[in-house]
Coordinates of N, CA, C and O and ligand atoms in Angstrom, one line a residue:
X1 N -9.4 14.4 -16.9 CA -8.5 14.9 -17.7 C -7.7 12.8 -18.2 O -8.0 12.4 -17.4
X2 N -6.8 13.7 -19.0 CA -6.3 12.2 -19.6 C -4.9 12.1 -19.0 O -3.9 12.7 -19.3
X3 N -5.0 11.4 -18.0 CA -4.0 11.4 -17.4 C -2.8 10.3 -17.4 O -3.1 9.4 -18.8
X4 N -1.2 10.2 -17.9 CA -0.5 9.4 -17.9 C 0.6 9.7 -16.4 O 0.7 10.6 -15.7
X5 N 1.0 8.4 -16.9 CA 1.6 8.0 -15.7 C 3.2 9.3 -15.6 O 3.9 9.5 -14.5
X6 N 3.3 9.7 -17.0 CA 4.6 11.1 -17.3 C 4.3 12.2 -16.4 O 5.1 13.0 -15.3
X7 N 3.2 12.3 -16.7 CA 2.5 13.7 -16.3 C 2.1 13.7 -14.6 O 2.7 14.1 -14.2
X8 N 2.2 12.6 -13.9 CA 1.7 11.9 -12.8 C 3.3 12.5 -11.8 O 3.0 13.0 -10.8
X9 N 4.1 11.7 -12.4 CA 5.4 11.4 -11.9 C 6.2 13.2 -11.7 O 6.4 13.4 -10.8
X10 N 5.9 13.8 -12.7 CA 6.4 14.9 -12.8 C 5.4 16.0 -12.0 O 6.5 17.0 -11.1
X11 N 4.3 16.4 -12.0 CA 3.5 17.1 -10.9 C 3.6 16.5 -9.3 O 3.8 17.2 -8.9
X12 N 4.2 15.1 -9.3 CA 4.1 15.0 -8.0 C 5.7 14.7 -7.2 O 5.9 15.2 -5.9
X13 N 6.4 14.9 -8.5 CA 7.9 14.8 -7.8 C 8.8 16.1 -6.7 O 9.0 16.1 -6.5
X14 N 7.9 17.3 -7.3 CA 8.8 18.4 -6.6 C 7.5 19.1 -5.2 O 7.2 20.1 -5.3
X15 N 6.4 17.6 -4.8 CA 5.4 18.5 -4.0 C 5.8 18.8 -2.9 O 6.6 18.6 -2.0
X16 N 5.0 19.8 -2.6 CA 5.0 20.9 -1.5 C 3.8 21.0 -0.8 O 3.5 22.4 -0.4
X17 N 2.7 20.3 -1.1 CA 1.6 20.2 -0.2 C 1.4 20.1 1.2 O 0.2 20.4 1.6
X18 N 2.5 19.6 1.8 CA 2.4 19.3 3.5 C 3.7 19.8 4.1 O 4.9 19.7 3.1
X19 N 3.6 19.8 4.7 CA 4.8 20.0 5.9 C 6.0 19.1 6.0 O 7.2 19.3 6.0
X20 N 5.4 17.6 5.4 CA 6.4 16.7 5.4 C 7.7 16.7 4.0 O 8.6 16.1 4.2
X21 N 7.5 18.0 3.2 CA 8.2 18.0 2.6 C 9.1 18.6 2.5 O 10.7 18.8 2.1
X22 N 9.3 19.4 4.0 CA 10.5 19.9 4.5 C 11.3 19.5 5.0 O 13.2 19.6 5.2
X23 N 11.5 18.3 5.6 CA 12.4 17.1 6.3 C 12.6 15.8 5.4 O 13.3 14.8 5.7
X24 N 11.7 15.7 4.3 CA 12.1 14.0 3.4 C 13.7 14.2 2.8 O 14.0 15.7 2.3
X25 N 14.0 13.1 2.8 CA 15.4 13.4 1.7 C 15.1 13.1 0.7 O 15.2 13.6 -0.8
X26 N 13.8 11.8 0.3 CA 13.3 11.7 -0.8 C 11.5 11.4 -0.8 O 11.2 11.0 0.1
X27 N 11.1 12.4 -2.1 CA 9.9 11.9 -2.4 C 9.5 10.4 -2.5 O 10.2 10.0 -3.3
X28 N 9.0 9.0 -1.9 CA 9.0 8.0 -2.2 C 7.9 8.0 -2.9 O 6.4 7.6 -2.5
X29 N 7.3 7.5 -4.3 CA 6.2 7.3 -5.2 C 5.6 6.4 -4.8 O 4.7 5.9 -5.0
X30 N 6.6 5.4 -5.5 CA 5.7 3.8 -5.6 C 7.0 3.1 -6.5 O 7.5 3.6 -7.6
X31 N 6.4 1.6 -6.6 CA 7.3 0.8 -7.3 C 6.4 -0.6 -7.4 O 5.4 -0.9 -7.1
X32 N 6.9 -1.4 -9.0 CA 6.0 -2.5 -9.6 C 5.7 -1.9 -10.6 O 6.1 -1.2 -11.5
X33 N 4.6 -2.9 -11.1 CA 3.9 -3.2 -12.6 C 3.1 -2.3 -12.5 O 2.1 -2.2 -11.6
X34 N 3.3 -1.3 -13.5 CA 2.2 0.1 -13.5 C 0.9 -0.9 -14.3 O -0.2 0.1 -14.5
X35 N 0.8 -1.9 -14.5 CA -0.2 -3.1 -15.2 C -0.9 -3.9 -14.5 O -1.4 -4.8 -14.5
X36 N -0.4 -3.8 -12.9 CA -0.7 -4.6 -11.7 C -2.3 -5.1 -11.9 O -2.6 -4.1 -12.0
X37 N -2.7 -6.0 -11.7 CA -4.1 -6.3 -11.5 C -4.3 -6.2 -9.7 O -5.1 -6.4 -9.2
X38 N -3.4 -6.2 -9.0 CA -3.5 -6.0 -7.2 C -2.6 -5.2 -7.1 O -1.5 -5.0 -7.3
X39 N -2.6 -4.4 -6.2 CA -2.1 -2.9 -5.5 C -2.0 -3.2 -3.9 O -2.6 -3.5 -3.5
X40 N -0.7 -3.2 -3.3 CA -0.3 -3.3 -1.9 C -0.1 -1.8 -1.5 O 0.9 -0.7 -1.9
X41 N -0.9 -1.2 -0.1 CA -0.6 0.3 0.0 C -0.1 0.4 1.2 O -1.3 -0.2 2.2
X42 N 0.7 0.7 1.3 CA 1.4 0.8 2.9 C 0.8 2.4 4.0 O 0.0 3.0 3.0
X43 N 1.6 2.7 4.9 CA 1.1 4.2 5.5 C 2.2 4.8 4.9 O 2.0 6.1 4.6
X44 N 3.2 4.8 5.5 CA 4.0 6.0 4.6 C 5.9 5.5 4.7 O 5.8 4.5 5.6
X45 N 6.8 6.4 4.2 CA 8.2 5.9 4.2 C 8.9 5.9 5.6 O 8.5 6.9 6.1
X46 N 9.7 4.7 5.8 CA 10.1 4.6 6.8 C 11.8 5.2 6.6 O 11.7 5.9 5.7
X47 N 12.7 5.5 7.3 CA 14.0 6.0 7.3 C 14.8 5.5 6.3 O 15.1 6.3 5.2
X48 N 14.9 4.0 5.9 CA 15.1 3.3 4.5 C 14.6 3.8 3.1 O 15.6 3.9 2.4
X49 N 13.5 3.8 3.2 CA 12.6 4.5 2.0 C 12.8 5.5 1.7 O 13.0 6.2 0.4
X50 N 12.5 6.8 2.8 CA 13.2 8.2 3.0 C 14.8 8.3 2.1 O 14.7 9.1 1.1
X51 N 15.4 7.5 2.6 CA 17.4 7.7 2.3 C 17.6 7.0 0.7 O 17.6 8.0 -0.4
X52 N 16.4 5.5 0.3 CA 16.5 4.9 -1.3 C 15.5 6.1 -2.2 O 16.0 5.5 -3.1
X53 N 14.1 6.2 -1.5 CA 13.3 6.9 -2.3 C 12.3 5.6 -3.0 O 11.8 5.7 -3.8
X54 N 12.5 4.5 -2.1 CA 11.6 3.3 -3.0 C 10.7 2.9 -1.5 O 11.4 2.9 -0.5
X55 N 9.7 2.6 -1.8 CA 8.6 2.0 -0.8 C 9.4 0.6 0.0 O 9.6 -0.3 -1.0
X56 N 8.9 0.0 1.0 CA 9.3 -1.3 1.7 C 10.4 -1.4 1.3 O 10.8 -2.6 0.7
X57 N 11.9 -1.2 1.6 CA 13.3 -1.5 1.5 C 13.9 -1.7 2.8 O 14.7 -2.2 2.8
X58 N 13.9 -1.2 3.7 CA 13.7 -1.4 5.3 C 13.2 -3.4 6.0 O 12.9 -3.7 5.3
X59 N 13.6 -3.2 7.2 CA 13.3 -3.9 7.6 C 11.3 -4.7 7.8 O 11.2 -5.9 6.9
X60 N 10.6 -4.2 7.6 CA 8.9 -4.2 7.1 C 9.2 -4.6 5.5 O 8.2 -5.3 5.3
X61 N 9.9 -4.0 4.9 CA 9.8 -4.6 3.6 C 9.9 -5.6 3.4 O 10.2 -6.4 2.4
X62 N 11.5 -6.4 3.6 CA 11.7 -7.6 3.9 C 10.8 -8.6 4.0 O 10.7 -9.4 3.4
X63 N 9.9 -8.3 4.8 CA 8.9 -9.2 5.3 C 7.8 -8.8 4.6 O 7.2 -10.4 4.1
X64 N 7.3 -7.8 3.8 CA 6.3 -7.6 2.6 C 7.2 -8.6 1.6 O 6.0 -9.5 0.8
X65 N 8.4 -8.7 1.4 CA 8.8 -9.7 -0.1 C 8.1 -10.9 0.1 O 8.1 -11.6 -0.5
X66 N 8.6 -11.6 1.9 CA 8.3 -13.1 2.3 C 7.2 -12.9 2.2 O 6.6 -13.9 1.4
X67 N 6.3 -12.3 2.3 CA 4.7 -12.3 2.5 C 4.0 -12.4 1.0 O 3.3 -13.2 0.4
X68 N 4.7 -11.8 0.1 CA 4.2 -11.6 -1.7 C 5.0 -13.2 -1.9 O 3.7 -14.0 -2.3
X69 N 6.2 -13.6 -1.4 CA 6.1 -14.6 -1.8 C 5.7 -16.1 -1.4 O 5.3 -17.2 -2.4
X70 N 5.0 -15.8 -0.2 CA 4.3 -17.2 0.1 C 3.0 -17.3 -0.4 O 2.5 -18.2 -0.6
X71 N 2.4 -15.9 -1.4 CA 1.4 -16.6 -2.2 C 1.9 -15.9 -4.1 O 1.5 -15.6 -4.7
X72 N 3.2 -16.4 -4.3 CA 3.6 -16.4 -5.3 C 3.7 -15.3 -6.4 O 3.7 -15.6 -7.2
X73 N 3.7 -14.5 -5.1 CA 4.2 -13.1 -6.1 C 5.0 -12.7 -5.5 O 5.7 -13.1 -4.5
X74 N 5.7 -11.0 -6.9 CA 6.6 -10.7 -6.1 C 6.7 -8.9 -7.1 O 5.4 -8.8 -7.2
X75 N 7.4 -8.3 -6.8 CA 7.4 -6.4 -7.1 C 7.1 -6.2 -8.4 O 6.9 -5.6 -8.5
X76 N 7.5 -7.7 -9.2 CA 7.2 -7.2 -10.5 C 6.2 -7.7 -11.2 O 5.4 -7.2 -12.0
X77 N 4.9 -7.9 -10.0 CA 3.7 -8.9 -10.5 C 2.9 -7.7 -9.9 O 0.8 -7.8 -9.6
X78 N 3.7 -6.9 -8.7 CA 2.4 -6.1 -7.9 C 2.8 -4.6 -7.7 O 3.9 -4.6 -9.1
X79 N 1.7 -3.8 -7.7 CA 2.4 -2.0 -7.2 C 2.2 -2.0 -6.0 O 1.2 -2.5 -5.3
X80 N 3.2 -1.2 -5.4 CA 3.5 -0.8 -3.9 C 3.5 0.8 -4.0 O 4.7 1.2 -4.1
X81 N 2.6 0.9 -3.1 CA 2.6 2.6 -2.6 C 2.1 2.9 -1.3 O 2.2 1.9 -0.3
X82 N 2.0 4.2 -0.8 CA 1.8 4.4 0.8 C 0.8 5.3 0.6 O 0.4 6.2 -0.6
X83 N 0.2 5.3 1.4 CA -1.0 6.7 1.7 C 0.3 8.0 1.8 O -0.6 8.8 1.1
X84 N 1.0 8.2 2.5 CA 2.0 9.8 2.6 C 3.0 9.6 1.6 O 3.8 8.0 1.7
X85 N 3.9 10.0 0.9 CA 4.8 9.8 -0.3 C 5.9 10.2 0.4 O 7.3 9.9 -0.1
X86 N 5.9 11.2 1.7 CA 7.5 11.4 2.4 C 6.9 11.0 4.0 O 6.2 11.1 4.1
X87 N 8.3 10.9 4.3 CA 8.3 10.5 5.5 C 7.6 11.2 6.9 O 9.1 12.6 6.7
X88 N 7.1 10.9 7.6 CA 7.1 11.2 8.7 C 8.2 11.1 10.0 O 8.6 10.2 10.1
X89 N 8.5 12.4 10.1 CA 9.8 12.9 10.9 C 9.6 11.8 12.6 O 8.2 11.6 12.7
X90 N 10.3 10.7 12.3 CA 10.6 10.0 13.8 C 9.8 8.5 13.1 O 9.4 7.6 14.6
X91 N 8.9 8.6 12.0 CA 8.1 7.4 12.1 C 6.6 7.5 12.6 O 6.1 6.3 13.1
X92 N 6.3 9.1 13.0 CA 4.9 8.8 13.5 C 3.6 8.7 11.9 O 4.2 8.8 11.2
X93 N 2.6 8.0 13.1 CA 1.9 7.9 12.2 C 1.6 9.4 11.4 O 1.8 10.4 11.8
X94 N 0.8 9.6 9.8 CA 1.1 10.6 9.2 C -0.4 11.0 9.5 O -1.3 10.5 9.8
X95 N -0.6 12.7 9.8 CA -1.5 13.3 10.5 C -2.7 13.4 9.2 O -2.3 13.3 7.8
X96 N -3.9 13.3 9.3 CA -5.0 13.9 8.7 C -4.8 14.8 7.1 O -4.8 14.2 6.1
X97 N -4.5 16.1 7.7 CA -3.7 16.8 7.1 C -3.0 16.5 5.7 O -3.2 16.6 5.0
X98 N -1.9 15.8 6.8 CA -1.0 15.1 5.3 C -1.5 14.0 4.4 O -1.3 14.0 3.3
X99 N -2.4 13.2 5.3 CA -3.0 11.7 4.3 C -4.3 12.8 3.2 O -4.0 12.4 1.9
X100 N -4.7 13.8 3.7 CA -5.6 14.4 2.9 C -4.8 14.6 1.4 O -5.0 15.4 0.2
X101 N -3.5 15.3 2.4 CA -2.9 16.2 0.9 C -2.1 15.8 0.0 O -2.1 15.8 -1.3
X102 N -1.9 14.4 0.4 CA -1.1 13.2 -0.3 C -2.6 12.6 -1.4 O -1.9 11.8 -2.3
X103 N -3.5 12.8 -0.6 CA -4.5 11.8 -1.7 C -4.4 11.6 -3.2 O -4.8 11.1 -3.7
X104 N -4.2 12.6 -3.4 CA -4.7 13.2 -4.9 C -3.7 12.4 -6.0 O -4.0 11.8 -6.7
X105 N -2.4 12.4 -5.3 CA -1.6 11.5 -6.0 C -1.9 9.7 -5.6 O -1.3 9.4 -6.8
X106 N -2.0 9.1 -4.9 CA -2.5 8.2 -4.7 C -3.5 7.9 -5.6 O -3.9 6.6 -5.9
X107 N -4.4 8.5 -5.3 CA -6.1 8.4 -6.0 C -5.3 8.4 -7.9 O -5.8 7.2 -8.6
X108 N -4.7 9.4 -7.9 CA -4.3 8.8 -9.7 C -3.6 8.0 -10.1 O -3.5 7.1 -11.0
X109 N -2.7 7.3 -8.8 CA -2.0 6.2 -9.1 C -3.0 4.9 -9.3 O -2.4 4.2 -10.0
X110 N -4.0 5.0 -8.4 CA -4.9 4.0 -8.8 C -5.6 3.7 -10.2 O -5.8 3.1 -10.8
X111 N -5.8 4.4 -10.2 CA -7.1 5.5 -11.8 C -5.9 4.6 -13.1 O -6.2 3.9 -13.7
X112 N -4.3 5.2 -12.9 CA -3.8 4.5 -14.0 C -3.5 3.2 -13.8 O -3.3 2.7 -15.0
X113 N -3.2 2.8 -12.7 CA -2.9 1.1 -12.6 C -4.2 0.4 -12.6 O -4.3 -0.6 -13.3
X114 N -5.0 1.0 -12.2 CA -6.9 0.1 -12.6 C -6.5 -1.0 -12.0 O -7.0 -2.2 -12.9
X115 N -6.2 -1.4 -10.7 CA -6.5 -2.8 -9.9 C -7.5 -3.3 -9.6 O -8.2 -2.5 -9.4
X116 N -7.2 -4.7 -9.7 CA -8.9 -4.7 -9.4 C -8.8 -5.5 -7.8 O -9.7 -5.4 -7.6
X117 N -7.5 -5.6 -7.1 CA -7.6 -6.0 -6.2 C -6.8 -4.8 -5.2 O -5.8 -4.5 -5.8
X118 N -7.2 -4.0 -3.8 CA -6.4 -3.5 -3.5 C -6.0 -3.9 -2.3 O -7.3 -4.3 -1.2
X119 N -4.8 -4.4 -1.4 CA -4.4 -4.7 0.0 C -4.3 -3.4 0.7 O -2.8 -3.1 0.6
X120 N -4.5 -3.2 1.5 CA -4.2 -2.5 2.7 C -3.7 -2.8 3.6 O -3.7 -3.8 4.6
X121 N -2.4 -2.1 3.8 CA -1.3 -2.8 5.0 C -1.4 -2.4 6.3 O -1.1 -1.4 6.5
X122 N -1.9 -2.5 7.1 CA -2.4 -1.6 8.5 C -4.0 -0.8 8.5 O -4.1 -0.6 7.2
X123 N -3.7 -0.7 9.7 CA -5.0 -0.1 10.0 C -5.1 2.1 9.5 O -6.0 2.2 8.9
X124 N -4.0 2.4 8.7 CA -4.0 4.0 8.6 C -4.5 3.5 7.1 O -5.2 4.5 6.8
X125 N -3.8 2.7 6.6 CA -3.9 2.3 4.9 C -5.5 2.5 5.0 O -6.5 2.8 3.9
X126 N -6.1 1.1 6.2 CA -7.5 0.5 5.3 C -8.7 1.8 6.0 O -9.8 2.2 5.5
X127 N -7.9 2.9 7.1 CA -9.1 3.6 7.5 C -9.0 4.9 6.1 O -10.4 5.4 6.1
X128 N -8.1 5.0 5.7 CA -7.9 5.8 4.7 C -8.8 5.6 3.6 O -9.6 6.5 2.9
X129 N -8.4 4.1 3.2 CA -9.3 3.6 1.7 C -10.0 3.2 1.9 O -11.0 2.8 1.2
X130 N -10.7 2.3 3.4 CA -11.8 1.5 3.1 C -12.9 2.3 4.2 O -14.4 2.0 3.7
X131 N -12.6 2.3 5.0 CA -14.1 2.8 6.4 C -13.2 3.6 7.6 O -11.9 3.1 7.9
X132 N -13.3 5.0 8.2 CA -12.4 5.3 8.4 C -12.6 4.5 9.9 O -11.9 5.0 11.0
X133 N -13.6 4.2 10.0 CA -14.2 3.5 11.3 C -13.3 2.0 11.5 O -14.1 1.2 12.2
X134 N -12.5 1.7 10.8 CA -12.2 0.3 10.1 C -11.1 0.2 11.4 O -10.3 0.8 12.2
X135 N -11.3 -1.6 11.7 CA -11.1 -2.1 13.3 C -10.3 -2.9 12.3 O -10.5 -4.3 12.5
X136 N -8.6 -3.1 12.0 CA -7.7 -3.9 11.6 C -8.0 -5.5 12.3 O -7.7 -6.3 11.9
X137 N -7.9 -5.1 13.8 CA -8.0 -6.7 14.7 C -9.2 -7.4 14.5 O -8.9 -8.7 14.5
X138 N -10.6 -6.8 14.1 CA -11.7 -7.5 13.7 C -12.0 -7.6 12.1 O -12.6 -8.8 11.9
X139 N -11.7 -6.9 11.5 CA -12.3 -6.7 10.5 C -10.9 -7.3 9.5 O -10.8 -7.2 8.1
X140 N -9.9 -7.9 9.7 CA -8.4 -7.8 8.5 C -9.2 -9.0 8.1 O -9.6 -10.1 8.2
X141 N -8.9 -9.1 6.7 CA -9.0 -10.8 5.8 C -10.5 -10.5 5.2 O -10.8 -11.3 4.2
X142 N -11.1 -8.8 5.3 CA -12.5 -9.6 4.7 C -12.7 -8.6 3.4 O -12.2 -7.2 3.5
X143 N -13.1 -9.1 2.3 CA -13.0 -8.1 1.3 C -14.1 -7.4 1.2 O -15.3 -8.0 2.0
X144 N -13.9 -5.8 0.3 CA -14.9 -5.5 0.7 C -15.0 -4.7 -1.4 O -14.3 -4.6 -1.5
X145 N -16.5 -4.4 -1.4 CA -16.4 -3.6 -2.7 C -16.2 -2.5 -2.7 O -17.7 -2.0 -1.9
X146 N -15.5 -1.5 -3.0 CA -15.5 -0.1 -3.0 C -15.0 0.3 -4.4 O -14.7 -0.2 -5.0
X147 N -15.9 0.9 -5.2 CA -16.3 1.5 -6.2 C -15.7 0.6 -7.5 O -14.6 1.2 -8.5
X148 N -15.9 -0.4 -7.1 CA -15.8 -1.2 -8.6 C -14.6 -2.5 -8.4 O -14.1 -2.9 -9.0
X149 N -14.2 -1.9 -7.2 CA -12.5 -2.9 -6.7 C -12.5 -3.6 -5.5 O -13.7 -3.3 -5.0
X150 N -12.5 -4.9 -5.4 CA -12.2 -5.5 -4.5 C -11.2 -4.9 -3.0 O -9.9 -5.0 -3.6
X151 N -11.3 -4.7 -2.2 CA -10.5 -4.5 -1.0 C -10.5 -4.7 0.1 O -11.5 -5.5 0.3
X152 N -9.3 -5.1 0.7 CA -8.9 -5.9 1.8 C -7.8 -5.4 2.6 O -7.1 -4.9 2.1
X153 N -7.9 -5.5 3.8 CA -6.6 -5.2 4.9 C -5.9 -6.3 5.5 O -6.8 -7.4 5.9
X154 N -4.8 -6.0 5.6 CA -4.1 -7.0 6.4 C -2.9 -6.2 7.6 O -2.9 -5.1 7.6
X155 N -2.5 -7.1 8.0 CA -1.7 -6.5 9.5 C -0.7 -5.8 8.7 O 0.1 -6.3 7.7
X156 N -0.1 -4.6 9.0 CA 1.2 -4.0 8.6 C 2.3 -4.8 8.6 O 2.5 -5.2 9.8
X157 N 3.5 -5.3 8.1 CA 4.7 -6.0 8.4 C 5.2 -5.7 9.7 O 5.6 -6.1 10.1
X158 N 5.2 -3.8 9.7 CA 5.9 -3.9 10.9 C 5.1 -4.5 11.9 O 5.8 -4.5 13.1
X159 N 3.7 -4.2 12.1 CA 2.7 -5.2 13.3 C 3.4 -6.4 13.4 O 3.4 -6.7 14.6
X160 N 3.5 -7.5 12.2 CA 4.2 -8.4 12.6 C 5.8 -8.0 12.5 O 5.9 -9.7 13.6
X161 N 6.3 -8.1 12.4 CA 7.9 -7.8 13.0 C 7.9 -7.2 14.5 O 8.4 -8.0 15.5
X162 N 7.2 -6.6 14.9 CA 6.7 -6.4 16.8 C 5.8 -7.3 17.2 O 6.1 -7.7 18.6
X163 N 5.1 -7.8 16.8 CA 4.1 -9.1 17.4 C 4.3 -10.4 16.2 O 3.1 -10.1 15.9
X164 N 4.8 -11.4 16.7 CA 5.0 -12.5 15.8 C 3.7 -13.3 16.4 O 3.0 -14.1 15.3
X165 N 2.9 -13.0 17.4 CA 1.4 -13.7 17.3 C 0.5 -13.3 16.6 O -0.6 -14.1 16.3
X166 N 0.2 -12.7 15.9 CA -0.7 -11.9 14.9 C -0.1 -13.2 13.5 O -0.8 -12.5 12.5
X167 N 1.1 -13.5 13.8 CA 1.3 -13.9 12.0 C 0.4 -14.8 11.3 O 0.4 -14.8 10.4
X168 N -0.2 -15.8 12.4 CA -0.8 -16.7 11.6 C -1.9 -16.2 11.0 O -2.7 -16.6 10.0
X169 N -2.9 -15.1 11.5 CA -3.9 -14.2 11.1 C -3.2 -13.8 9.9 O -4.4 -13.7 8.7
X170 N -2.1 -13.7 9.9 CA -1.8 -12.3 8.5 C -1.6 -13.5 7.1 O -1.9 -13.4 6.0
X171 N -1.3 -14.8 7.8 CA -0.9 -15.8 6.7 C -2.7 -16.4 5.8 O -2.8 -16.6 4.8
X172 N -3.6 -16.6 6.7 CA -4.9 -16.6 6.9 C -5.4 -15.8 5.9 O -6.3 -15.8 4.8
X173 N -5.2 -14.6 5.9 CA -5.4 -13.3 5.2 C -4.5 -13.3 3.7 O -5.4 -13.0 2.6
X174 N -3.0 -13.7 3.9 CA -2.6 -13.8 2.3 C -3.3 -15.4 1.4 O -3.6 -15.0 0.3
X175 N -3.7 -16.5 2.3 CA -4.3 -17.2 1.7 C -5.5 -16.8 0.6 O -5.9 -17.3 -0.1
X176 N -6.3 -15.7 1.4 CA -7.9 -15.8 1.2 C -7.3 -14.0 -0.1 O -8.4 -14.3 -1.1
X177 N -6.2 -13.7 -0.1 CA -6.0 -12.7 -1.2 C -5.4 -13.8 -2.3 O -5.8 -13.3 -3.4
X178 N -4.8 -14.9 -2.3 CA -4.6 -15.2 -3.5 C -5.8 -16.3 -4.3 O -5.8 -16.1 -5.0
X179 N -6.8 -16.8 -3.2 CA -8.1 -17.3 -3.7 C -9.0 -15.7 -4.6 O -9.3 -16.2 -5.5
X180 N -8.7 -14.7 -4.0 CA -9.5 -13.8 -4.8 C -8.8 -13.6 -5.6 O -9.6 -13.3 -6.9
X181 N -7.3 -13.3 -5.9 CA -6.7 -13.0 -7.0 C -7.0 -14.3 -7.8 O -7.5 -14.0 -9.1
X182 N -6.7 -15.7 -8.1 CA -7.7 -16.5 -8.6 C -9.3 -16.5 -9.4 O -9.4 -16.5 -10.2
X183 N -9.8 -15.8 -8.2 CA -11.1 -15.8 -8.7 C -11.5 -14.2 -9.6 O -12.5 -14.8 -10.5
X184 N -10.9 -13.0 -9.3 CA -10.9 -12.0 -10.4 C -10.1 -11.4 -10.9 O -10.0 -10.9 -11.9
X185 N -9.0 -12.0 -10.8 CA -7.8 -11.6 -11.9 C -7.2 -12.1 -13.0 O -7.4 -13.6 -12.8
X186 N -6.8 -11.5 -14.4 CA -7.3 -12.8 -15.1 C -5.3 -12.8 -15.8 O -5.1 -13.9 -16.3
X187 N -4.1 -12.0 -15.3 CA -2.9 -12.1 -16.0 C -1.8 -12.6 -14.1 O -1.0 -12.9 -15.0
X188 N -2.5 -12.4 -13.0 CA -1.2 -12.4 -12.4 C -0.7 -13.8 -12.1 O 0.4 -13.6 -12.0
X189 N -1.6 -14.5 -12.0 CA -1.1 -15.9 -12.0 C -0.8 -16.7 -13.4 O -0.5 -18.1 -13.0
X190 N -0.2 -16.6 -14.4 CA -0.5 -16.8 -15.6 C 0.9 -17.1 -15.9 O 1.9 -16.2 -15.9
Ligands
URA1 N1 6.3 1.6 6.2 C1 5.3 1.8 5.1 O1 4.1 1.6 6.1 N2 5.7 2.1 4.3 C2 6.5 1.9 3.5 O2 7.3 2.1 2.7 C3 7.9 1.2 4.5 C4 7.3 1.1 6.1

């Protein structure tokens, strides 16, 4: 299939592949540079994201913006998406069947962006994209090669809001991500 952003966005716009479509206010597709060399992938929209239709615009999003700026990035230099595109009611974890139904949209986004590095924000994204047995407390910050791309996970910004004792480890992960960007990306810091 010769995919295009236009086709993907229109295919995804009215998605009814899982029950989350019943309760969503807006589908939250993704934001950022469609030519980014680095993608950040969260778990699913929260309340503010559901209202605005944009990922990471609530409190966790403010922290994500700070995390990006710590390594000289911003939303124009990266692409940000989620494992599921519609808000799980009450911010519960997205269920396996919801993640599976939504996967085709994210896979097409990843193919179209074609990033060198994928950063999984939190356990849910790391389990879905890196390894179903991924242990975030043990394996955060470790890069892996998967399908020709570099993958790493760090703590989800919401986890860092709940537990500030994890922030120094997340900061070390970000430093590692900056180093990796310098090593494998051509345009991001130019
Ligand atoms: N948490 C996520 O995982 N994604 C968002 O878009 C917002 C909060």
